[in-house]
XYZ file of C-alpha atoms in Angstrom:
482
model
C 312.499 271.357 36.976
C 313.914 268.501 35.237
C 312.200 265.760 37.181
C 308.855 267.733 37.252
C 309.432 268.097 32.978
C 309.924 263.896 33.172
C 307.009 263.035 35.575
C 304.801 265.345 33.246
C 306.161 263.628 29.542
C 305.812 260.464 31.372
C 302.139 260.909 32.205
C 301.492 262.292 29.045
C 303.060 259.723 27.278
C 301.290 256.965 28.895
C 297.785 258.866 27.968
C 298.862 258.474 24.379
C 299.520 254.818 24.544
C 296.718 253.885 26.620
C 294.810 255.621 23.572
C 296.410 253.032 21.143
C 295.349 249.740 23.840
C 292.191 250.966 23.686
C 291.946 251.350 20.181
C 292.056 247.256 19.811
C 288.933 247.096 21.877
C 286.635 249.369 20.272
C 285.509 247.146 17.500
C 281.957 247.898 17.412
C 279.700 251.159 17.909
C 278.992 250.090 21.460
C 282.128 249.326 22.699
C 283.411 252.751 20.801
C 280.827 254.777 22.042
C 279.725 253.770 25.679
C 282.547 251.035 26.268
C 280.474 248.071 25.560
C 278.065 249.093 28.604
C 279.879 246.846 30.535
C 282.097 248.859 33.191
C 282.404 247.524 36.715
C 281.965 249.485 39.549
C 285.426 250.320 40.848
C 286.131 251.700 37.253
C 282.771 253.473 36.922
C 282.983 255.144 39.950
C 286.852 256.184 39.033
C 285.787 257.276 35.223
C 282.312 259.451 36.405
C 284.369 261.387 39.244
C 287.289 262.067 36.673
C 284.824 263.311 34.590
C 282.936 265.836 36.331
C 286.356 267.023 38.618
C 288.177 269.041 35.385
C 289.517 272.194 35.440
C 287.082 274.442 36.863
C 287.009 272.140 39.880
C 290.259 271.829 40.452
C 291.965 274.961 39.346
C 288.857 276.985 39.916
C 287.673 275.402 43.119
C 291.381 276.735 44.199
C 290.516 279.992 43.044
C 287.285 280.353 44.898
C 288.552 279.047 47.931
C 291.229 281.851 47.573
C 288.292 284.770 46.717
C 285.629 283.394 49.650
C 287.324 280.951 52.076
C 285.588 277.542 53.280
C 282.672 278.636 51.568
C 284.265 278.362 47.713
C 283.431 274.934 48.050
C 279.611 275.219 46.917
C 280.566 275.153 43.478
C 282.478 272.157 43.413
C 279.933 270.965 46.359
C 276.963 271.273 44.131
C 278.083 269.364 41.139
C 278.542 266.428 43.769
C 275.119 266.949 44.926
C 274.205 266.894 41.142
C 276.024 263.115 40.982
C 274.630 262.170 43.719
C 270.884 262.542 43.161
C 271.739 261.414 39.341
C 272.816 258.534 40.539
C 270.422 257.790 43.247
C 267.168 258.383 41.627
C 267.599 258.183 37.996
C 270.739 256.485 36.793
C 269.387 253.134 36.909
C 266.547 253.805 34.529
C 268.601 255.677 32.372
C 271.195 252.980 32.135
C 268.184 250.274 31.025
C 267.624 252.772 27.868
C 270.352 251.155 26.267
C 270.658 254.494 24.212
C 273.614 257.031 23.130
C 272.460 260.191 23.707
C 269.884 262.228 25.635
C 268.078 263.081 22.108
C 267.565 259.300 21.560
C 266.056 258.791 24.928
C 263.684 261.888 24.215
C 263.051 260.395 20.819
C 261.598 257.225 22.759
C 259.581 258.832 25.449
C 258.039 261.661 23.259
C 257.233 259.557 20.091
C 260.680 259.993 17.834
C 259.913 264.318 17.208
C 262.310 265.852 19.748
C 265.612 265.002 17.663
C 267.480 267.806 15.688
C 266.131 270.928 17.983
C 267.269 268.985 21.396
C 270.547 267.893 20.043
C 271.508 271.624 18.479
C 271.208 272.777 22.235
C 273.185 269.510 23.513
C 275.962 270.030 21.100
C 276.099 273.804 21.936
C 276.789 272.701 25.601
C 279.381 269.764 25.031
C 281.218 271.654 22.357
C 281.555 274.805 24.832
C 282.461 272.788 27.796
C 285.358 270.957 25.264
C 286.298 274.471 24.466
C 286.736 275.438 28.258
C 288.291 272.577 29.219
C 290.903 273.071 26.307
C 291.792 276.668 27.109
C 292.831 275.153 30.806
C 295.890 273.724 29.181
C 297.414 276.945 28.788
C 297.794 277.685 32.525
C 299.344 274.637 33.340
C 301.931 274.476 30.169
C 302.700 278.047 31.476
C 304.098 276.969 34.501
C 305.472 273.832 33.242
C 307.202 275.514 30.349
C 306.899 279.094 30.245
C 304.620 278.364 27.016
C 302.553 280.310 24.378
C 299.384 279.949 24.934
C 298.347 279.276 21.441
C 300.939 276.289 21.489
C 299.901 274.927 24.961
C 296.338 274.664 23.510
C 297.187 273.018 20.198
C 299.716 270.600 22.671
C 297.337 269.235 25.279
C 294.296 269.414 22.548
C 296.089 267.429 20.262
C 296.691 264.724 22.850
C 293.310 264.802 24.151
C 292.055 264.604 20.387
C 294.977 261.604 19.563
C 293.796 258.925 22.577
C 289.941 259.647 22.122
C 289.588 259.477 18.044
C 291.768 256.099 18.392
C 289.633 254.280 21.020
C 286.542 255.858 22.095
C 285.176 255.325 25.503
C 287.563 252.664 26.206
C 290.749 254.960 25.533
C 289.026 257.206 27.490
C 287.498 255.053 30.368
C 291.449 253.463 30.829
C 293.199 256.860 30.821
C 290.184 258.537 33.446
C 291.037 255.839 35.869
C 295.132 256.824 35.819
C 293.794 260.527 35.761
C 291.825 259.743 38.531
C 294.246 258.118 40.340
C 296.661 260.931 39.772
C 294.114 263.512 41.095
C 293.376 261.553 43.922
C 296.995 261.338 44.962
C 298.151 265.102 43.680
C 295.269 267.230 45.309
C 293.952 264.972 48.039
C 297.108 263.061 49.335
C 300.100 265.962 49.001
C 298.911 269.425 48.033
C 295.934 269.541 50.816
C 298.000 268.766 53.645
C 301.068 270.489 52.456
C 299.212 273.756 51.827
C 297.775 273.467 55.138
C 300.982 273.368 56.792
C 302.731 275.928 55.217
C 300.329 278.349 56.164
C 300.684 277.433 59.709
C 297.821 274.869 60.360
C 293.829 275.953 60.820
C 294.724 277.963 63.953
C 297.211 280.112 62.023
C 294.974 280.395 59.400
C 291.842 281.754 61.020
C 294.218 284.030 63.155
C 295.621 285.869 59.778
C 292.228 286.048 57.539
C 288.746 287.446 58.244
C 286.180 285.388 59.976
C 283.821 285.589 56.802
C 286.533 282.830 55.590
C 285.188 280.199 57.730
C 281.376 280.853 57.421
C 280.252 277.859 55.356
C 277.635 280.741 53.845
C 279.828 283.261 53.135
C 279.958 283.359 49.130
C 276.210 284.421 49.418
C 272.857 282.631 49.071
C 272.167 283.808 46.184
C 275.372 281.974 44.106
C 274.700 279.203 46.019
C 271.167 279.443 44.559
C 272.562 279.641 40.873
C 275.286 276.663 41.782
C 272.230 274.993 42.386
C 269.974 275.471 39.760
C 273.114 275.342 36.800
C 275.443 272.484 38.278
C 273.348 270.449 40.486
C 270.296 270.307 37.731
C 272.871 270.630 34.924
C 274.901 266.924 35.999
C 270.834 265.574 36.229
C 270.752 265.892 32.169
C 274.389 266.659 30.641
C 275.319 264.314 27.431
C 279.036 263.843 28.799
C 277.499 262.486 32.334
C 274.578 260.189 30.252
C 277.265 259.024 28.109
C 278.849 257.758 31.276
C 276.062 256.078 32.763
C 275.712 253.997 29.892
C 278.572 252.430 30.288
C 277.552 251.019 33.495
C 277.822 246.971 33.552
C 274.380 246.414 35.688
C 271.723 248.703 37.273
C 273.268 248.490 40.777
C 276.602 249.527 38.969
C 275.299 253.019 37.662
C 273.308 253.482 41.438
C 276.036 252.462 43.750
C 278.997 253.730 41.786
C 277.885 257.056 40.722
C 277.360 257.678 44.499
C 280.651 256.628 45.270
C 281.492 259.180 42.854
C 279.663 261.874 44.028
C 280.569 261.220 47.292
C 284.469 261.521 46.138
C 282.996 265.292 44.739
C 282.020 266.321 48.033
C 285.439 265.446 49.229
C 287.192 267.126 46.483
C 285.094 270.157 47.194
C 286.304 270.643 50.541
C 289.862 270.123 49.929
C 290.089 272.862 46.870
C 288.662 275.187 49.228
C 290.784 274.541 52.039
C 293.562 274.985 49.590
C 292.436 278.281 48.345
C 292.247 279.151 51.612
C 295.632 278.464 52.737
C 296.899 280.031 49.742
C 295.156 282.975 50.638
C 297.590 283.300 53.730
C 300.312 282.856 51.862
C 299.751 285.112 48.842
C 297.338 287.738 50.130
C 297.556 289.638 47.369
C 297.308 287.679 43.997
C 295.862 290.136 41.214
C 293.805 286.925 40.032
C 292.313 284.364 42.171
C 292.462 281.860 39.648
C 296.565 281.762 39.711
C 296.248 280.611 43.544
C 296.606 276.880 42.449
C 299.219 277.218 40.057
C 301.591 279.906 42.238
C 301.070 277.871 45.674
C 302.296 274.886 43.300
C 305.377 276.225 41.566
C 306.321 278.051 44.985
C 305.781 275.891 48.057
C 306.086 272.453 46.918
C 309.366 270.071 46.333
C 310.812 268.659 43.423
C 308.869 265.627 41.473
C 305.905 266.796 43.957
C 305.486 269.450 41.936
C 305.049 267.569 38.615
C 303.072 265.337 40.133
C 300.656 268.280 41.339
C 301.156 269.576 38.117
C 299.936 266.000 36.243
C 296.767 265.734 38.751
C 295.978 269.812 37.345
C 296.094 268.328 33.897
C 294.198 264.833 34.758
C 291.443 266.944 35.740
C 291.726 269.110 32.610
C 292.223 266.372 30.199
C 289.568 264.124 32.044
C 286.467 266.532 31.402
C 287.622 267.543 27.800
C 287.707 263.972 26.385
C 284.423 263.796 27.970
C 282.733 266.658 26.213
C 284.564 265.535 23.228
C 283.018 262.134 22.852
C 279.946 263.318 23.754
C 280.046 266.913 21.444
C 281.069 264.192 18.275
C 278.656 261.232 19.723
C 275.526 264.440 19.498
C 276.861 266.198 16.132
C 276.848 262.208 14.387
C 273.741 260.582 16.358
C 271.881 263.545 16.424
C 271.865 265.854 14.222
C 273.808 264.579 10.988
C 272.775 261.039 11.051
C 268.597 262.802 11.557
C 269.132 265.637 8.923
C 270.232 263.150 6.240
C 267.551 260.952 7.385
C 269.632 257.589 6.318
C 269.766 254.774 8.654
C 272.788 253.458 11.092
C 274.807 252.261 9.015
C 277.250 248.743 9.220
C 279.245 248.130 12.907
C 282.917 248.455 11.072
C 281.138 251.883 9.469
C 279.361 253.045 12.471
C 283.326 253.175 14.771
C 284.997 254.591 11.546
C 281.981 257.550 11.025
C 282.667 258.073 15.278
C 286.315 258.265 14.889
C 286.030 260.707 12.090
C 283.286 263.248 14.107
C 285.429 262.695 17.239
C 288.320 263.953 14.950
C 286.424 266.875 13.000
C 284.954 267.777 16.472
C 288.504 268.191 17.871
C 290.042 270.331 15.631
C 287.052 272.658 16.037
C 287.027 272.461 19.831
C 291.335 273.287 19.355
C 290.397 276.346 16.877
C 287.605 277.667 19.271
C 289.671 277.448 22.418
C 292.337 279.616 20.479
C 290.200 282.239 19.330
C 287.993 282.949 22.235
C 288.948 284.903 24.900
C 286.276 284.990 28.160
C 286.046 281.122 28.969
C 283.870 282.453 32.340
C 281.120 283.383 29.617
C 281.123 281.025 27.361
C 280.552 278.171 29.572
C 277.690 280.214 31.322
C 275.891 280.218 27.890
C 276.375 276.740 27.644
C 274.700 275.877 30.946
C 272.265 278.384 30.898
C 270.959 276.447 27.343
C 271.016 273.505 28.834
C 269.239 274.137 32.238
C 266.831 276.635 30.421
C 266.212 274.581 27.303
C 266.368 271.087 28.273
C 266.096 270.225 31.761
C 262.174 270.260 31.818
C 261.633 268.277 28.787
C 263.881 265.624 30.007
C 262.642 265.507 33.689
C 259.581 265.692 32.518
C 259.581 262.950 30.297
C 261.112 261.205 33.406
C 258.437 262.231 35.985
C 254.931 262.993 34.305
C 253.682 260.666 32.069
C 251.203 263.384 30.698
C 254.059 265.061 28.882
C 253.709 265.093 25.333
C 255.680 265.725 22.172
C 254.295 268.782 21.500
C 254.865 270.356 24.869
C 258.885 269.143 24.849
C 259.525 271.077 21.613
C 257.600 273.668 23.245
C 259.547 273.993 26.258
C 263.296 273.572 24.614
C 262.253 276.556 22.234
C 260.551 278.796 24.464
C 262.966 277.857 26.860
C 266.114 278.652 24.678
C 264.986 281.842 22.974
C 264.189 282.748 26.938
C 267.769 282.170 28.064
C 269.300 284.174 25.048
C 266.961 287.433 25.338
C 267.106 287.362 28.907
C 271.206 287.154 28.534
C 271.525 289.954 26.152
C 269.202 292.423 28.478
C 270.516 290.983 31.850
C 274.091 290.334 30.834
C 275.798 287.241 30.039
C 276.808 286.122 33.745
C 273.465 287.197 34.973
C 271.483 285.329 37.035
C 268.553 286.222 36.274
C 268.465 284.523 32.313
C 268.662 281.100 33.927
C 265.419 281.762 36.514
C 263.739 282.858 34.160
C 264.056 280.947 31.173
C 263.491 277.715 33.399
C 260.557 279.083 35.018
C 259.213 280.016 30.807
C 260.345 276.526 30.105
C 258.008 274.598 32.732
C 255.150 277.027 32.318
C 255.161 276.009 28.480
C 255.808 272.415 28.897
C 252.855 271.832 31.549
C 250.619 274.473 29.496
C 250.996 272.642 26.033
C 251.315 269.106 27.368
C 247.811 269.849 28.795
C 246.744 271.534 25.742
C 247.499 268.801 23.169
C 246.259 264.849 22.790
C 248.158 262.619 25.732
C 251.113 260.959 24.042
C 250.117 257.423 22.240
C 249.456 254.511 24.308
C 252.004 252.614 22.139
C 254.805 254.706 22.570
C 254.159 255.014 26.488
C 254.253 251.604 26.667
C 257.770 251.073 24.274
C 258.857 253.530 26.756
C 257.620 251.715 30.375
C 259.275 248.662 28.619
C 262.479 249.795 27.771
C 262.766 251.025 31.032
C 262.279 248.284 32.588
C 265.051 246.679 30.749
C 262.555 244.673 28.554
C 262.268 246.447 25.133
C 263.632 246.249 21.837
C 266.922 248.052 21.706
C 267.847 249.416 18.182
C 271.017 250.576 16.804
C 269.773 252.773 14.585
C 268.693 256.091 15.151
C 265.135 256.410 14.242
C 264.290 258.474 10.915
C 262.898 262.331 11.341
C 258.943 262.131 11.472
């Protein structure tokens, strides 16, 4: 394992140092924050795929492919979908904002009242999706290194933590594109075809398992439903994906590139599920579906393969939890501290020092959390189910129907919230029925109180036509609570 150990220190070494680089370019809140909105699109497209490909997709995708065949896919399948009609339809408009965080871009359509209450659920989401992301580190260090768990989280957290607080989005942007490279090379290039060939080729493979393997429905309308409705809608208004498309350099960058990206998903997808698959032959009788990735790794492929297999696992990881990071401290500073004290943005040297330090405080929480909690399957389904439940109408709304109003937004992310939280602790936590029904309470509130109160101000609706256009004033600042 000695090479494997050295292609695995190597890669994580480089993370660290690409963290210092890119601490000598973040010299002002933009460039700290969203990379001075200036990313190309060879570099977006690399940097939003590495984001929205972590663990789940890659580990889990594995797993599912294991449990249900071709058809594990939809997961991985839908969050692509999710890129892809972000990036078609709305991504260009959301880039012309010229804002941080979803909150602020509520703030602007709605008037400047949808701040603290939108940003609690926001920071619920990023923090929990941190916290999942982090826990991931323990599988991998446990085949690496035969490690404590505790110690592989405090490891690959700490490095994660190290690279972001020192340079933002630009650490992070420069060490997504190697992770995406790595990914791209690990999954796609060597373990897909290797995996397929040790379990005899596709022939062999639908020979030894049940035809319900191959049916591209076979996981069940129903979950494909829920994929849907949680991953698809939940990349359409997730701060770690926003914070990405304002990084974009033009317009065409944030359209074009994103679909590049989700195009890459769709990909990726398919070839987790095709490894599952394969593994299934192989292992038929794993007592978790989840270790599919990591045994078919540590048993069936060659030396310095393996750590490179091994690096693209933790890309993936470490490429969604400095994602959630940034955006977790980016909400918890913007949004909620920066509104509750109710004092203005302070100085550019102040405003990349005051990041650093949430990114930082955020960290060590997300590290702590990730140690102490135990189901990682639940705790990210709260986290989506808030954010599909609580947010997703306000913000498409705001989007889509100019009639929206303030009232009805705060409306529909409490009603909407308190919804998802009853309905979880009568249905169950990884119930499907919370999210159905707390969207469906969500839009019948929003359109119900919209209609019910005065139309939003002519003044405000036209800031907001302007700044979409690319034409308005854009402030540092984040307004004052009204």
């Amino acid at each position: 394992m000695a090479v494997d150990y050295t292609v695995i220190v190597v890669y994580l070494a480089g993370m660290l140092a690409m963290g210092w680089w890119g601490m000598r370019r973040a010299r002002s809140k933009s460039e700290f924050l969203v990379a001075g909105r200036r990313l190309g699109p060879a570099m977006y497209s690399g940097t939003m795929a590495a984001i929205v490909l972590g663990g789940a997709s890659t580990i889990g995708g594995v797993g599912l492919g294991y449990q249900y065949g071709l058809s594990g896919a939809w997961m991985v399948f839908t969050i692509g979908l999710g890129l892809l009609a972000l990036s078609l339809f709305f991504s260009a408009r959301i880039a012309r904002l010229k804002v941080y965080t979803v909150s602020e871009m509520l703030d602007l359509r709605y008037g400047g009242r949808a701040g603290v209450i939108s940003g609690l659920v926001m920071w619920a989401y990023t923090l929990m999706l941190a916290v999942t992301s982090t826990i991931a580190y323990a599988t991998i260090f446990d085949v690496l290194f035969d490690m404590n768990r505790t110690v592989a989280i405090i490891l690959g957290g700490s490095i994660v933590v190290a690279y972001s607080t020192l340079g933002g989005m630009w650490s992070i942007t420069l060490t997504d594109m190697v992770q995406f490279v790595v990914k791209t090379i690990g999954v796609l290039l060597l373990l897909l075809p290797i995996a397929v060939v040790k379990a005899g080729g596709f022939s062999e493979m639908r020979a030894k398992l049940p035809t319900e393997y191959f049916d591209p429905l076979g996981i069940g309308g129903e979950t494909i439903f829920t994929y849907v409705l949680i991953y698809t809608f939940g990349m359409l208004i997730g701060q770690d994906i926003w914070q990405r498309v304002f990084t974009a350099g033009s317009d065409r960058t944030a359209k074009w590139g994103g679909t590049v990206a989700g195009t890459y998903c769709l990909v990726y997808a398919l070839a987790g599920a095709v490894i599952g698959t394969a593994a299934k032959v192989l292992y038929p009788n794993l007592a978790n579906a989840d270790d599919a990735f990591a045994t078919i790794v540590k048993d069936e492929l060659p030396v310095g393969v393996r750590g490179l297999v091994l690096a693209a696992a933790l890309a993936a990881v470490m490429s969604t939890s400095s994602g959630a990071l940034i955006a977790c401290a980016t909400v918890a500073n913007n949004d909620i501290w920066s509104r509750l004290r109710g004092r203005p943005a302070e100085g550019d040297h102040d405003e990349v020092r005051g990041n650093r330090l949430f990114i930082l405080v955020m960290g060590v929480a997300v590290i702590c959390t990730a140690i102490a909690l135990n189901n990682v399957v639940e705790a990210l389904t709260v986290a989506y189910n808030l954010l599909v439940g609580g947010l997703l109408v306000p913000i498409l709304g705001g989007l889509l129907w100019k009639r929206g109003t303030a009232q009805g937004a705060l409306a529909s992310v409490v009603v909407g919230g308190l919804a998802v939280i009853g309905l979880m602790a009568g249905y169950g936590i990884l119930a499907n029925e919370p999210v159905y029904y707390g969207l469906l309470a969500s839009l019948v509130v929003y359109v119900a109180v919209s209609l019910a109160t005065p139309a939003t101000d002519t003044a405000v609706l036209e800031a907001w036509r302007e700044r979409l256009a690319g034409r308005g004033e854009v402030l540092e600042a984040v307004p004052a609570p009204r």
